[in-house]
Amino acid sequence: MPTAISPLKISAALAVVSVVAAGPAMAQSAPDTENGRYTLSPAGSGFLRLDTRTGAVSTCTNSSAGWACYMVPDERAALDAEIGRLQADNDKLRTDLAARQPATSDKTDEALPKSDQLKKADPKTAENERKIEIPLPSDQDMDRVMSFVERAWRRLIEMANRVQRDVNGGKI
């Protein structure tokens, strides 16, 4: 015949089970300042430490005095500061430029003329004004150039004939 379990024994058993089950759960939940905030990765003779809240990176090394962590210079912060400064300068220059230029409307009330106003007019020259002239070569200069080209052509033909004789073994 089965024995009856008293409610007092059941509540005592539940209390023991809850204490036993809560022990490992309490050990696993650590405050953010201990196990949850930083991530360590091996790097060289030490570790890189990442602060998961701020994104700051530090290098941690073991020396004779013990473990020490030093912040890694944050280039991103310097870039963000420079970008902010340049944007502020750009905004200031835009407002200065807008203050200098009178406000104009994109629409005109008058009809545009049929001629092209953007086309520049031919420059007007005075009679006394000097014009730029490019001198043409004289006949003597042209004769010198032609004789040079003829001599170069003859040398090229002679060289081609010599190469052909060498290839054919002296026969043309």
GROMACS .gro file of C-alpha atoms in nm:
model
  172
    1MET     CA    1   0.000   0.000   0.000
    2PRO     CA    2   0.141   0.335  -0.101
    3THR     CA    3   0.232   0.580   0.168
    4ALA     CA    4   0.098   0.930   0.160
    5ILE     CA    5   0.345   1.215   0.121
    6SER     CA    6   0.275   1.508   0.341
    7PRO     CA    7   0.254   1.860   0.197
    8LEU     CA    8   0.536   1.962   0.425
    9LYS     CA    9   0.770   1.707   0.267
   10ILE     CA   10   0.671   1.823  -0.084
   11SER     CA   11   0.744   2.188  -0.007
   12ALA     CA   12   1.077   2.093   0.153
   13ALA     CA   13   1.172   1.890  -0.154
   14LEU     CA   14   1.080   2.179  -0.384
   15ALA     CA   15   1.291   2.416  -0.176
   16VAL     CA   16   1.592   2.184  -0.202
   17VAL     CA   17   1.548   2.142  -0.578
   18SER     CA   18   1.515   2.518  -0.632
   19VAL     CA   19   1.829   2.589  -0.425
   20VAL     CA   20   2.027   2.324  -0.614
   21ALA     CA   21   1.905   2.451  -0.953
   22ALA     CA   22   1.960   2.817  -0.866
   23GLY     CA   23   2.323   2.762  -0.764
   24PRO     CA   24   2.466   2.717  -1.118
   25ALA     CA   25   2.234   2.982  -1.257
   26MET     CA   26   2.361   3.233  -1.002
   27ALA     CA   27   2.721   3.141  -1.081
   28GLN     CA   28   2.667   3.196  -1.455
   29SER     CA   29   2.505   3.539  -1.432
   30ALA     CA   30   2.794   3.774  -1.359
   31PRO     CA   31   2.766   4.151  -1.338
   32ASP     CA   32   2.856   4.356  -1.648
   33THR     CA   33   3.176   4.478  -1.485
   34GLU     CA   34   3.321   4.126  -1.472
   35ASN     CA   35   3.251   3.874  -1.751
   36GLY     CA   36   3.000   4.040  -1.981
   37ARG     CA   37   3.156   4.375  -2.063
   38TYR     CA   38   3.499   4.287  -2.203
   39THR     CA   39   3.602   4.047  -2.478
   40LEU     CA   40   3.961   3.923  -2.486
   41SER     CA   41   4.142   3.796  -2.796
   42PRO     CA   42   4.498   3.663  -2.804
   43ALA     CA   43   4.742   3.895  -2.984
   44GLY     CA   44   5.118   3.843  -2.987
   45SER     CA   45   5.248   3.809  -2.631
   46GLY     CA   46   4.933   3.951  -2.475
   47PHE     CA   47   4.566   4.013  -2.542
   48LEU     CA   48   4.343   4.267  -2.711
   49ARG     CA   49   4.061   4.378  -2.483
   50LEU     CA   50   3.741   4.512  -2.639
   51ASP     CA   51   3.501   4.709  -2.421
   52THR     CA   52   3.163   4.601  -2.558
   53ARG     CA   53   2.990   4.908  -2.415
   54THR     CA   54   3.215   5.182  -2.551
   55GLY     CA   55   3.403   5.004  -2.831
   56ALA     CA   56   3.739   5.104  -2.683
   57VAL     CA   57   4.027   4.868  -2.758
   58SER     CA   58   4.322   4.810  -2.525
   59THR     CA   59   4.634   4.596  -2.543
   60CYS     CA   60   4.700   4.392  -2.230
   61THR     CA   61   5.046   4.252  -2.157
   62ASN     CA   62   5.208   4.079  -1.862
   63SER     CA   63   5.520   4.249  -1.729
   64SER     CA   64   5.725   4.210  -1.412
   65ALA     CA   65   5.480   4.440  -1.231
   66GLY     CA   66   5.181   4.232  -1.344
   67TRP     CA   67   4.916   4.266  -1.610
   68ALA     CA   68   4.863   4.614  -1.758
   69CYS     CA   69   4.621   4.732  -2.026
   70TYR     CA   70   4.685   5.039  -2.241
   71MET     CA   71   4.433   5.209  -2.467
   72VAL     CA   72   4.494   5.177  -2.840
   73PRO     CA   73   4.478   5.518  -3.016
   74ASP     CA   74   4.137   5.554  -3.177
   75GLU     CA   75   4.182   5.675  -3.535
   76ARG     CA   76   3.807   5.674  -3.590
   77ALA     CA   77   3.756   5.940  -3.324
   78ALA     CA   78   4.019   6.160  -3.491
   79LEU     CA   79   3.854   6.108  -3.831
   80ASP     CA   80   3.509   6.190  -3.690
   81ALA     CA   81   3.647   6.507  -3.530
   82GLU     CA   82   3.808   6.616  -3.860
   83ILE     CA   83   3.489   6.541  -4.056
   84GLY     CA   84   3.288   6.747  -3.808
   85ARG     CA   85   3.533   7.038  -3.836
   86LEU     CA   86   3.523   7.029  -4.216
   87GLN     CA   87   3.143   7.015  -4.221
   88ALA     CA   88   3.128   7.319  -3.992
   89ASP     CA   89   3.374   7.506  -4.216
   90ASN     CA   90   3.170   7.409  -4.523
   91ASP     CA   91   2.846   7.535  -4.364
   92LYS     CA   92   3.014   7.863  -4.264
   93LEU     CA   93   3.150   7.915  -4.617
   94ARG     CA   94   2.810   7.844  -4.769
   95THR     CA   95   2.640   8.101  -4.547
   96ASP     CA   96   2.914   8.357  -4.624
   97LEU     CA   97   2.872   8.295  -4.998
   98ALA     CA   98   2.494   8.321  -4.974
   99ALA     CA   99   2.528   8.654  -4.791
  100ARG     CA  100   2.754   8.794  -5.066
  101GLN     CA  101   2.538   8.696  -5.363
  102PRO     CA  102   2.209   8.878  -5.415
  103ALA     CA  103   1.905   8.657  -5.420
  104THR     CA  104   1.799   8.585  -5.777
  105SER     CA  105   1.495   8.417  -5.909
  106ASP     CA  106   1.517   8.134  -6.160
  107LYS     CA  107   1.228   8.274  -6.367
  108THR     CA  108   1.249   8.578  -6.593
  109ASP     CA  109   0.964   8.799  -6.694
  110GLU     CA  110   1.110   8.895  -7.033
  111ALA     CA  111   1.139   8.668  -7.334
  112LEU     CA  112   1.491   8.571  -7.425
  113PRO     CA  113   1.626   8.700  -7.756
  114LYS     CA  114   1.672   8.450  -8.036
  115SER     CA  115   2.046   8.516  -8.062
  116ASP     CA  116   2.286   8.329  -7.838
  117GLN     CA  117   2.403   8.566  -7.566
  118LEU     CA  118   2.653   8.316  -7.433
  119LYS     CA  119   2.848   8.320  -7.759
  120LYS     CA  120   3.145   8.548  -7.726
  121ALA     CA  121   3.183   8.824  -7.978
  122ASP     CA  122   3.488   8.832  -8.202
  123PRO     CA  123   3.762   9.038  -8.046
  124LYS     CA  124   3.790   9.382  -8.198
  125THR     CA  125   4.139   9.487  -8.294
  126ALA     CA  126   4.257   9.838  -8.344
  127GLU     CA  127   4.448   9.928  -8.657
  128ASN     CA  128   4.763  10.009  -8.460
  129GLU     CA  129   4.746   9.692  -8.255
  130ARG     CA  130   4.989   9.411  -8.341
  131LYS     CA  131   4.855   9.073  -8.443
  132ILE     CA  132   5.028   8.747  -8.367
  133GLU     CA  133   5.166   8.596  -8.685
  134ILE     CA  134   5.324   8.257  -8.729
  135PRO     CA  135   5.608   8.274  -8.982
  136LEU     CA  136   5.606   8.004  -9.251
  137PRO     CA  137   5.929   7.827  -9.343
  138SER     CA  138   6.122   7.974  -9.633
  139ASP     CA  139   6.200   7.786  -9.956
  140GLN     CA  140   6.557   7.735  -9.836
  141ASP     CA  141   6.432   7.571  -9.512
  142MET     CA  142   6.200   7.347  -9.711
  143ASP     CA  143   6.488   7.242  -9.942
  144ARG     CA  144   6.701   7.148  -9.640
  145VAL     CA  145   6.422   6.937  -9.492
  146MET     CA  146   6.359   6.762  -9.823
  147SER     CA  147   6.728   6.677  -9.872
  148PHE     CA  148   6.743   6.536  -9.518
  149VAL     CA  149   6.438   6.315  -9.581
  150GLU     CA  150   6.584   6.195  -9.913
  151ARG     CA  151   6.917   6.100  -9.752
  152ALA     CA  152   6.737   5.916  -9.469
  153TRP     CA  153   6.520   5.728  -9.720
  154ARG     CA  154   6.823   5.622  -9.927
  155ARG     CA  155   7.002   5.495  -9.616
  156LEU     CA  156   6.694   5.295  -9.516
  157ILE     CA  157   6.672   5.134  -9.862
  158GLU     CA  158   7.048   5.053  -9.859
  159MET     CA  159   7.015   4.894  -9.516
  160ALA     CA  160   6.718   4.683  -9.631
  161ASN     CA  161   6.918   4.565  -9.935
  162ARG     CA  162   7.214   4.465  -9.713
  163VAL     CA  163   6.987   4.267  -9.480
  164GLN     CA  164   6.829   4.091  -9.779
  165ARG     CA  165   7.174   4.004  -9.921
  166ASP     CA  166   7.282   3.866  -9.582
  167VAL     CA  167   6.970   3.649  -9.559
  168ASN     CA  168   7.003   3.518  -9.917
  169GLY     CA  169   7.374   3.452  -9.882
  170GLY     CA  170   7.494   3.732 -10.105
  171LYS     CA  171   7.240   3.685 -10.388
  172ILE     CA  172   6.965   3.931 -10.469
   0.00000   0.00000   0.00000
